[in-house]
Amino acid sequence: MPPTIRFQRLPGFDRDVPLPAYASEGAAAADLRANLLAPDRRHGLNLDPGARAQVPLGFAMAIPDRWEAQIRARSGLALREGLAIVNAPGTIDADYRGPVSVILVNLGQEAVRLRHGTRVAQMVVARVPRPIFREVEVLGGTARGPGGFGSTGTD
Ligand SMILES: O=c1ccn([C@H]2C[C@H](O)[C@@H](COP(=O)(O)OP(=O)(O)OP(=O)(O)O)O2)c(=O)[nH]1
């Protein structure tokens, strides 16, 4: 059984903006819509080239223990407008109950206007194995050893 993610709409935000939803049967990520406050709600949120913004989504959420949500860019917006997630992927912790937001940066050369209610990012919910961390004096050997950073060649 998949886990249940609970969403709570926050006061002051537009209740007509859909909560996260999968756009197709096989989609790995659920689309996230901007839920803007005045005055951005009317005019949209302007992002000049190089500028970044914290875009509110209008909800808080509860993810079960040992799960997380990853906020990722939408490829179409990335390609067309140069919109990227600054902290990609943004991490939503299972114990976080504050407002969920998306941190976007405009890497394009034109200003971008984010309209209220549009899909600005996407969210993957994934398991967190939470391994045990242990300090040791000696690590087990491997054929590679410390080799890295191109040690196997650059072709
Ligand atoms: O894109 C993001 C990233 C984070 N968060 C929320 C959920 C997350 O659980 C919390 C803290 O995020 P993170 O751990 O990445 O931030 P931090 O700078 O390390 O702060 P903290 O010391 O609060 O963990 O902020 C978002 O709403 N959007």
Coordinates of N, CA, C and O and ligand atoms in Angstrom, one line a residue:
M1 N 0.8 -1.2 0.0 CA 0.0 0.0 0.0 C 0.9 1.3 0.0 O 1.8 1.4 0.8
P2 N 0.6 2.2 -0.9 CA 1.4 3.5 -0.8 C 1.0 4.3 0.4 O -0.1 4.1 0.9
P3 N 1.9 5.1 0.9 CA 1.6 5.9 2.1 C 0.6 7.0 1.7 O 0.5 7.4 0.6
T4 N 0.0 7.5 2.7 CA -0.9 8.7 2.6 C -0.2 9.9 3.0 O 0.4 10.0 4.0
I5 N -0.3 10.9 2.1 CA 0.3 12.2 2.4 C -0.8 13.2 2.7 O -1.8 13.3 1.9
R6 N -0.8 13.8 3.9 CA -1.9 14.7 4.2 C -1.5 16.2 3.9 O -0.4 16.6 4.2
F7 N -2.5 16.9 3.3 CA -2.2 18.3 3.0 C -3.2 19.2 3.7 O -4.4 18.8 3.9
Q8 N -2.8 20.3 4.2 CA -3.6 21.2 4.9 C -3.5 22.6 4.3 O -2.4 23.1 4.2
R9 N -4.6 23.1 3.8 CA -4.6 24.4 3.2 C -4.4 25.5 4.3 O -4.9 25.3 5.4
L10 N -3.6 26.5 3.9 CA -3.3 27.5 4.9 C -4.2 28.7 4.7 O -4.6 29.0 3.6
P11 N -4.5 29.4 5.9 CA -5.4 30.5 5.8 C -4.9 31.6 4.9 O -3.6 31.9 4.9
G12 N -5.7 32.3 4.2 CA -5.3 33.5 3.3 C -5.0 33.1 1.9 O -4.9 33.9 1.0
F13 N -4.8 31.8 1.7 CA -4.5 31.3 0.3 C -5.8 30.9 -0.4 O -6.8 30.6 0.2
D14 N -5.7 30.9 -1.7 CA -6.8 30.6 -2.6 C -7.1 29.1 -2.6 O -6.3 28.3 -3.0
R15 N -8.3 28.8 -2.1 CA -8.8 27.4 -2.0 C -9.1 26.8 -3.3 O -9.3 25.6 -3.4
D16 N -9.2 27.6 -4.4 CA -9.5 27.1 -5.7 C -8.3 26.6 -6.5 O -8.4 25.9 -7.5
V17 N -7.1 26.8 -5.9 CA -5.9 26.3 -6.6 C -5.8 24.8 -6.2 O -5.7 24.5 -5.0
P18 N -5.7 23.9 -7.2 CA -5.6 22.5 -6.8 C -4.4 22.2 -6.0 O -3.3 22.7 -6.2
L19 N -4.6 21.2 -5.1 CA -3.4 20.7 -4.3 C -2.6 19.8 -5.3 O -3.0 19.5 -6.4
P20 N -1.4 19.4 -4.8 CA -0.5 18.6 -5.7 C -1.3 17.4 -6.3 O -2.1 16.7 -5.5
A21 N -1.1 17.1 -7.5 CA -1.8 16.0 -8.2 C -0.9 15.4 -9.3 O -0.1 16.2 -9.9
Y22 N -1.0 14.1 -9.5 CA -0.3 13.5 -10.6 C -1.0 13.8 -11.9 O -2.2 13.6 -12.0
A23 N -0.3 14.2 -13.0 CA -1.0 14.6 -14.2 C -1.3 13.4 -15.1 O -2.1 13.5 -16.0
S24 N -0.6 12.3 -14.8 CA -0.9 11.1 -15.6 C -0.7 9.8 -14.8 O -0.1 9.9 -13.7
E25 N -1.2 8.7 -15.3 CA -1.2 7.5 -14.5 C 0.3 7.1 -14.1 O 0.5 6.6 -13.1
G26 N 1.2 7.3 -15.1 CA 2.6 6.9 -14.8 C 3.5 8.0 -14.3 O 4.7 7.7 -14.2
A27 N 3.0 9.2 -14.0 CA 3.9 10.3 -13.6 C 4.5 9.9 -12.3 O 3.9 9.5 -11.3
A28 N 5.8 10.2 -12.2 CA 6.6 10.0 -11.0 C 6.4 11.1 -10.0 O 6.5 11.0 -8.8
A29 N 6.1 12.3 -10.6 CA 6.0 13.5 -9.7 C 4.7 14.1 -9.8 O 4.0 14.1 -10.9
A30 N 4.2 14.8 -8.7 CA 2.9 15.5 -8.7 C 3.2 17.0 -9.0 O 4.2 17.5 -8.4
D31 N 2.4 17.6 -9.8 CA 2.6 19.0 -10.1 C 2.3 19.9 -8.9 O 1.3 19.7 -8.2
L32 N 3.1 21.0 -8.8 CA 2.9 21.9 -7.7 C 2.5 23.3 -8.3 O 3.2 23.8 -9.2
R33 N 1.4 23.9 -7.8 CA 0.9 25.1 -8.3 C 1.2 26.3 -7.4 O 1.1 26.2 -6.2
A34 N 1.6 27.4 -8.0 CA 1.9 28.6 -7.3 C 0.5 29.1 -6.7 O -0.5 29.1 -7.4
N35 N 0.5 29.5 -5.4 CA -0.7 30.0 -4.7 C -0.2 31.4 -4.2 O 0.2 31.5 -3.1
L36 N -0.4 32.4 -5.0 CA 0.2 33.7 -4.7 C -0.7 34.5 -3.8 O -1.9 34.4 -3.9
L37 N -0.1 35.4 -3.0 CA -0.8 36.3 -2.2 C -0.9 37.7 -2.9 O -0.1 37.9 -3.9
A38 N -1.8 38.6 -2.5 CA -1.8 39.9 -3.1 C -0.5 40.6 -2.9 O 0.1 40.4 -1.8
P39 N 0.0 41.4 -3.8 CA -0.6 41.8 -5.0 C -0.2 40.9 -6.2 O -0.7 41.0 -7.3
D40 N 0.7 39.9 -5.9 CA 1.1 39.0 -7.0 C 0.0 38.2 -7.6 O 0.0 37.8 -8.7
R41 N -1.1 37.9 -6.7 CA -2.2 37.0 -7.2 C -2.8 37.6 -8.5 O -3.2 36.9 -9.4
R42 N -2.9 38.9 -8.5 CA -3.5 39.6 -9.7 C -2.6 39.7 -10.9 O -2.9 39.4 -12.0
H43 N -1.3 40.1 -10.6 CA -0.4 40.4 -11.7 C 0.6 39.3 -12.0 O 1.3 39.4 -13.0
G44 N 0.7 38.3 -11.1 CA 1.7 37.3 -11.3 C 3.0 37.8 -10.6 O 3.1 39.0 -10.2
L45 N 3.9 36.9 -10.5 CA 5.2 37.2 -9.8 C 6.3 37.3 -10.8 O 6.5 36.4 -11.6
N46 N 6.9 38.5 -10.9 CA 7.9 38.8 -11.9 C 9.3 38.3 -11.5 O 9.7 38.5 -10.3
L47 N 9.9 37.6 -12.3 CA 11.3 37.1 -12.0 C 12.2 37.7 -13.1 O 12.2 37.2 -14.3
D48 N 13.0 38.6 -12.8 CA 14.0 39.2 -13.7 C 15.1 38.2 -14.0 O 15.3 37.3 -13.2
P49 N 15.8 38.3 -15.1 CA 17.0 37.4 -15.3 C 17.9 37.4 -14.1 O 18.3 38.4 -13.6
G50 N 18.3 36.2 -13.6 CA 19.2 36.1 -12.5 C 18.5 36.2 -11.1 O 19.1 35.8 -10.1
A51 N 17.2 36.6 -11.1 CA 16.5 36.8 -9.8 C 16.0 35.4 -9.3 O 15.7 34.5 -10.1
R52 N 15.8 35.3 -8.0 CA 15.2 34.1 -7.4 C 14.0 34.6 -6.6 O 14.0 35.7 -6.1
A53 N 13.1 33.6 -6.3 CA 12.0 33.9 -5.5 C 11.5 32.7 -4.8 O 11.7 31.6 -5.2
Q54 N 11.0 32.9 -3.6 CA 10.3 31.9 -2.8 C 8.8 31.9 -3.2 O 8.1 32.8 -2.8
V55 N 8.4 30.9 -3.8 CA 7.0 30.8 -4.4 C 6.1 30.0 -3.4 O 6.4 28.8 -3.2
P56 N 5.1 30.7 -2.8 CA 4.3 29.9 -1.9 C 3.3 28.9 -2.6 O 2.9 29.2 -3.7
L57 N 3.0 27.8 -2.0 CA 2.1 26.8 -2.5 C 0.8 26.8 -1.8 O -0.1 26.1 -2.3
G58 N 0.7 27.4 -0.6 CA -0.6 27.6 0.1 C -1.0 26.4 0.9 O -2.1 26.4 1.4
F59 N 0.0 25.5 1.2 CA -0.4 24.4 2.0 C 0.8 24.0 2.9 O 1.9 24.3 2.6
A60 N 0.4 23.2 4.0 CA 1.4 22.5 4.8 C 1.1 21.0 4.5 O 0.0 20.7 4.0
M61 N 2.1 20.1 4.8 CA 1.8 18.7 4.6 C 2.5 17.9 5.6 O 3.4 18.3 6.3
A62 N 1.9 16.6 5.7 CA 2.5 15.7 6.7 C 2.9 14.4 5.9 O 2.0 13.7 5.4
I63 N 4.2 14.2 5.9 CA 4.7 13.0 5.2 C 5.0 11.9 6.2 O 5.5 12.3 7.3
P64 N 4.7 10.7 6.0 CA 5.0 9.7 7.0 C 6.5 9.5 7.3 O 7.3 9.9 6.4
D65 N 6.8 9.1 8.5 CA 8.2 8.9 8.9 C 8.9 8.0 7.9 O 8.3 7.0 7.4
R66 N 10.2 8.3 7.6 CA 11.0 7.5 6.7 C 10.6 7.7 5.2 O 10.9 6.9 4.4
W67 N 9.8 8.8 5.0 CA 9.6 9.2 3.6 C 10.0 10.7 3.5 O 10.1 11.4 4.5
E68 N 10.1 11.2 2.3 CA 10.5 12.6 2.1 C 9.8 13.0 0.8 O 9.3 12.2 0.0
A69 N 9.8 14.3 0.5 CA 9.3 14.8 -0.8 C 10.5 15.6 -1.3 O 11.2 16.4 -0.6
Q70 N 10.7 15.4 -2.6 CA 11.8 16.2 -3.4 C 11.1 17.1 -4.3 O 10.3 16.7 -5.1
I71 N 11.5 18.4 -4.3 CA 10.9 19.4 -5.2 C 11.9 19.5 -6.4 O 13.0 19.8 -6.2
R72 N 11.3 19.3 -7.6 CA 12.2 19.4 -8.8 C 11.6 20.4 -9.8 O 10.4 20.7 -9.7
A73 N 12.4 20.8 -10.7 CA 12.0 21.7 -11.8 C 11.1 20.9 -12.8 O 11.1 19.7 -12.9
R74 N 10.3 21.7 -13.5 CA 9.5 21.2 -14.6 C 10.3 21.4 -15.9 O 10.8 22.5 -16.1
S75 N 10.5 20.4 -16.6 CA 11.4 20.4 -17.8 C 11.0 21.5 -18.8 O 11.8 22.2 -19.4
G76 N 9.7 21.6 -19.0 CA 9.2 22.6 -20.0 C 9.6 24.0 -19.6 O 10.1 24.8 -20.5
L77 N 9.4 24.3 -18.4 CA 9.7 25.7 -17.9 C 11.2 25.9 -17.9 O 11.7 27.0 -18.2
A78 N 11.9 24.8 -17.6 CA 13.4 24.9 -17.6 C 13.9 25.2 -19.0 O 14.7 26.1 -19.2
L79 N 13.4 24.5 -20.0 CA 13.8 24.7 -21.4 C 13.3 26.0 -22.0 O 14.1 26.7 -22.6
R80 N 12.1 26.3 -21.8 CA 11.5 27.5 -22.5 C 11.9 28.8 -21.8 O 12.2 29.8 -22.4
E81 N 11.9 28.7 -20.4 CA 12.0 30.0 -19.7 C 13.4 30.1 -18.9 O 13.7 31.1 -18.3
G82 N 14.0 28.9 -18.7 CA 15.3 29.0 -17.9 C 15.0 28.9 -16.4 O 15.9 29.3 -15.6
L83 N 13.8 28.4 -16.1 CA 13.5 28.4 -14.6 C 14.1 27.1 -14.0 O 13.8 26.0 -14.4
A84 N 14.8 27.3 -12.9 CA 15.5 26.2 -12.2 C 15.1 26.3 -10.7 O 14.7 27.4 -10.2
I85 N 15.3 25.2 -10.0 CA 15.1 25.2 -8.6 C 16.5 25.5 -8.0 O 17.5 24.8 -8.3
V86 N 16.6 26.5 -7.1 CA 17.9 26.9 -6.6 C 18.5 25.7 -5.7 O 19.7 25.5 -5.8
N87 N 17.7 25.1 -4.9 CA 18.2 24.1 -3.9 C 17.9 22.7 -4.4 O 17.6 21.8 -3.6
A88 N 17.9 22.5 -5.7 CA 17.5 21.2 -6.3 C 18.2 20.0 -5.8 O 19.4 20.0 -5.8
P89 N 17.5 18.9 -5.5 CA 16.0 19.0 -5.2 C 15.8 19.5 -3.8 O 16.5 19.1 -2.9
G90 N 14.7 20.4 -3.7 CA 14.3 20.8 -2.4 C 13.9 19.6 -1.6 O 13.2 18.7 -2.1
T91 N 14.2 19.6 -0.3 CA 13.8 18.5 0.6 C 12.7 18.9 1.5 O 12.8 19.9 2.3
I92 N 11.6 18.1 1.5 CA 10.6 18.3 2.5 C 10.7 17.2 3.5 O 10.5 16.0 3.1
D93 N 11.0 17.5 4.7 CA 11.2 16.5 5.8 C 9.9 16.0 6.3 O 8.9 16.7 6.3
A94 N 9.9 14.7 6.8 CA 8.7 14.1 7.3 C 8.1 14.8 8.5 O 6.9 14.8 8.8
D95 N 9.0 15.5 9.3 CA 8.6 16.2 10.5 C 8.3 17.7 10.3 O 8.0 18.4 11.2
Y96 N 8.3 18.1 9.0 CA 8.1 19.6 8.8 C 6.6 19.8 8.6 O 5.9 19.1 7.9
R97 N 6.1 20.8 9.3 CA 4.7 21.2 9.3 C 4.4 22.6 8.9 O 3.3 23.1 9.0
G98 N 5.5 23.3 8.4 CA 5.3 24.7 8.0 C 4.8 24.8 6.6 O 4.6 23.8 5.9
P99 N 4.7 26.1 6.1 CA 4.3 26.3 4.7 C 5.3 25.7 3.7 O 6.5 25.9 3.9
V100 N 4.8 25.0 2.7 CA 5.7 24.5 1.7 C 5.8 25.5 0.6 O 4.8 26.1 0.1
S101 N 7.1 25.7 0.2 CA 7.3 26.7 -0.9 C 8.4 26.1 -1.8 O 9.0 25.1 -1.6
V102 N 8.5 26.8 -2.9 CA 9.5 26.4 -4.0 C 10.4 27.6 -4.2 O 10.0 28.7 -4.3
I103 N 11.7 27.3 -4.3 CA 12.7 28.4 -4.5 C 13.1 28.3 -6.0 O 13.9 27.4 -6.4
L104 N 12.7 29.3 -6.7 CA 13.0 29.3 -8.2 C 14.0 30.4 -8.5 O 14.1 31.4 -7.9
V105 N 14.8 30.1 -9.6 CA 15.7 31.1 -10.1 C 15.5 31.2 -11.6 O 15.3 30.2 -12.3
N106 N 15.6 32.4 -12.1 CA 15.4 32.6 -13.6 C 16.8 32.6 -14.2 O 17.6 33.6 -14.1
L107 N 17.2 31.5 -14.8 CA 18.5 31.4 -15.5 C 18.5 31.9 -16.9 O 19.5 31.8 -17.6
G108 N 17.3 32.3 -17.4 CA 17.1 32.7 -18.7 C 17.6 34.2 -18.9 O 18.0 34.8 -18.0
Q109 N 17.4 34.6 -20.2 CA 17.8 36.0 -20.4 C 16.7 37.0 -20.5 O 16.8 38.2 -20.6
E110 N 15.4 36.5 -20.3 CA 14.2 37.3 -20.3 C 13.6 37.2 -19.0 O 13.7 36.2 -18.3
A111 N 12.8 38.3 -18.6 CA 12.0 38.2 -17.4 C 10.9 37.2 -17.6 O 10.4 37.0 -18.7
V112 N 10.6 36.5 -16.5 CA 9.5 35.5 -16.5 C 8.4 36.0 -15.5 O 8.7 36.4 -14.4
R113 N 7.1 35.8 -15.9 CA 6.0 36.1 -15.0 C 5.3 34.8 -14.7 O 4.8 34.1 -15.5
L114 N 5.4 34.5 -13.4 CA 4.7 33.3 -12.8 C 3.3 33.7 -12.5 O 3.1 34.5 -11.6
R115 N 2.4 33.0 -13.1 CA 1.0 33.4 -12.9 C 0.4 32.6 -11.7 O 0.8 31.4 -11.5
H116 N -0.5 33.2 -11.0 CA -1.2 32.5 -9.9 C -1.9 31.2 -10.4 O -2.6 31.2 -11.4
G117 N -1.7 30.1 -9.6 CA -2.3 28.9 -10.0 C -1.6 28.0 -11.0 O -2.1 26.9 -11.2
T118 N -0.6 28.5 -11.6 CA 0.1 27.7 -12.6 C 1.1 26.7 -11.9 O 1.6 26.9 -10.8
R119 N 1.4 25.7 -12.7 CA 2.3 24.6 -12.2 C 3.8 25.1 -12.3 O 4.3 25.3 -13.4
V120 N 4.4 25.3 -11.2 CA 5.7 25.9 -11.2 C 6.8 24.9 -10.9 O 8.0 25.1 -11.2
A121 N 6.5 23.7 -10.4 CA 7.5 22.7 -10.1 C 6.8 21.4 -9.9 O 5.6 21.3 -10.1
Q122 N 7.5 20.3 -9.6 CA 6.9 19.0 -9.3 C 7.6 18.4 -8.1 O 8.7 18.7 -7.7
M123 N 6.9 17.4 -7.6 CA 7.3 16.8 -6.3 C 7.3 15.3 -6.4 O 6.2 14.7 -6.7
V124 N 8.4 14.7 -6.0 CA 8.5 13.2 -6.0 C 8.5 12.8 -4.5 O 9.3 13.4 -3.7
V125 N 7.7 11.9 -4.1 CA 7.7 11.4 -2.7 C 8.5 10.1 -2.7 O 8.2 9.2 -3.6
A126 N 9.5 10.0 -1.9 CA 10.4 8.9 -1.9 C 10.7 8.3 -0.5 O 10.6 9.1 0.5
R127 N 11.1 7.1 -0.5 CA 11.5 6.5 0.8 C 12.8 7.0 1.3 O 13.7 7.3 0.5
V128 N 13.0 7.1 2.6 CA 14.3 7.5 3.2 C 14.8 6.3 4.0 O 14.2 6.0 5.1
P129 N 15.8 5.5 3.6 CA 16.2 4.3 4.3 C 16.8 4.6 5.7 O 16.7 3.8 6.6
R130 N 17.3 5.9 5.9 CA 18.0 6.2 7.2 C 18.9 5.1 7.7 O 18.7 4.5 8.7
P131 N 20.1 5.0 7.0 CA 21.1 4.0 7.5 C 21.6 4.4 8.9 O 21.6 5.5 9.3
I132 N 22.3 3.4 9.5 CA 23.0 3.7 10.8 C 24.4 4.2 10.4 O 25.1 3.6 9.6
F133 N 24.8 5.3 11.0 CA 26.2 5.8 10.8 C 27.1 5.3 11.9 O 26.7 5.4 13.1
R134 N 28.3 4.7 11.5 CA 29.2 4.2 12.5 C 30.6 4.6 12.2 O 31.1 4.4 11.1
E135 N 31.3 5.1 13.2 CA 32.7 5.4 13.0 C 33.6 4.2 13.1 O 33.3 3.4 14.1
V136 N 34.6 3.9 12.2 CA 35.4 2.8 12.3 C 36.9 3.2 12.1 O 37.1 4.3 11.6
E137 N 37.9 2.4 12.5 CA 39.3 2.7 12.2 C 39.7 2.3 10.8 O 40.6 3.0 10.2
V138 N 39.1 1.2 10.3 CA 39.5 0.7 9.0 C 38.3 0.4 8.2 O 37.4 -0.2 8.7
L139 N 38.3 0.9 6.9 CA 37.2 0.6 6.0 C 37.6 -0.7 5.2 O 38.7 -1.0 5.0
G140 N 36.6 -1.5 4.8 CA 36.9 -2.6 3.9 C 37.5 -2.2 2.6 O 37.2 -1.2 2.1
G141 N 38.5 -3.0 2.1 CA 39.2 -2.7 0.8 C 38.4 -3.0 -0.4 O 37.5 -3.8 -0.4
T142 N 38.7 -2.3 -1.5 CA 38.0 -2.5 -2.8 C 39.1 -2.4 -3.9 O 40.1 -1.9 -3.7
A143 N 38.8 -2.9 -5.1 CA 39.7 -2.8 -6.2 C 40.0 -1.3 -6.6 O 41.1 -0.9 -6.9
R144 N 39.0 -0.5 -6.4 CA 39.1 1.0 -6.8 C 40.0 1.7 -5.7 O 40.7 2.6 -6.1
G145 N 39.8 1.3 -4.5 CA 40.4 2.1 -3.4 C 40.1 3.5 -3.4 O 38.9 3.9 -3.6
P146 N 41.1 4.4 -3.4 CA 40.8 5.8 -3.3 C 40.6 6.5 -4.7 O 40.5 7.7 -4.8
G147 N 40.7 5.7 -5.8 CA 40.7 6.2 -7.1 C 39.4 6.9 -7.4 O 38.3 6.4 -7.1
G148 N 39.4 8.1 -8.0 CA 38.2 8.8 -8.3 C 38.5 10.0 -9.2 O 39.7 10.1 -9.7
F149 N 37.6 10.8 -9.5 CA 37.8 12.1 -10.2 C 38.5 11.8 -11.6 O 39.5 12.5 -11.9
G150 N 38.0 10.8 -12.3 CA 38.6 10.6 -13.6 C 39.6 9.5 -13.6 O 40.3 9.3 -14.6
S151 N 39.8 8.7 -12.5 CA 40.9 7.7 -12.4 C 40.7 6.6 -13.4 O 41.6 5.9 -13.7
T152 N 39.5 6.4 -13.9 CA 39.2 5.3 -14.9 C 39.4 5.8 -16.3 O 39.1 5.1 -17.2
G153 N 39.8 7.1 -16.5 CA 39.9 7.6 -17.8 C 38.9 8.7 -18.0 O 38.0 8.9 -17.2
T154 N 39.0 9.5 -19.1 CA 38.1 10.6 -19.3 C 37.2 10.4 -20.6 O 36.5 11.3 -20.9
D155 N 37.4 9.2 -21.3 CA 36.6 9.1 -22.5 C 35.2 8.6 -22.1 O 34.9 8.2 -21.0
Ligands
LIG1 O1 12.3 23.8 -1.4 C1 12.0 23.7 -0.2 C2 12.9 23.2 0.8 C3 12.5 23.1 2.1 N1 11.3 23.4 2.5 C4 10.8 23.3 3.8 C5 10.6 21.8 4.1 C6 11.8 21.4 4.9 O2 11.5 20.3 5.7 C7 12.2 22.7 5.6 C8 13.7 22.7 5.9 O3 14.4 22.6 4.7 P1 15.9 22.3 4.7 O4 16.2 21.2 5.7 O5 16.4 22.1 3.3 O6 16.4 23.7 5.2 P2 17.6 24.1 6.1 O7 18.1 25.4 5.6 O8 18.6 23.0 6.3 O9 16.8 24.4 7.4 P3 16.6 23.6 8.8 O10 17.7 24.0 9.7 O11 15.3 24.2 9.2 O12 16.5 22.2 8.4 O13 11.8 23.7 4.7 C9 10.3 23.9 1.5 O14 9.2 24.2 1.8 N2 10.8 24.0 0.2

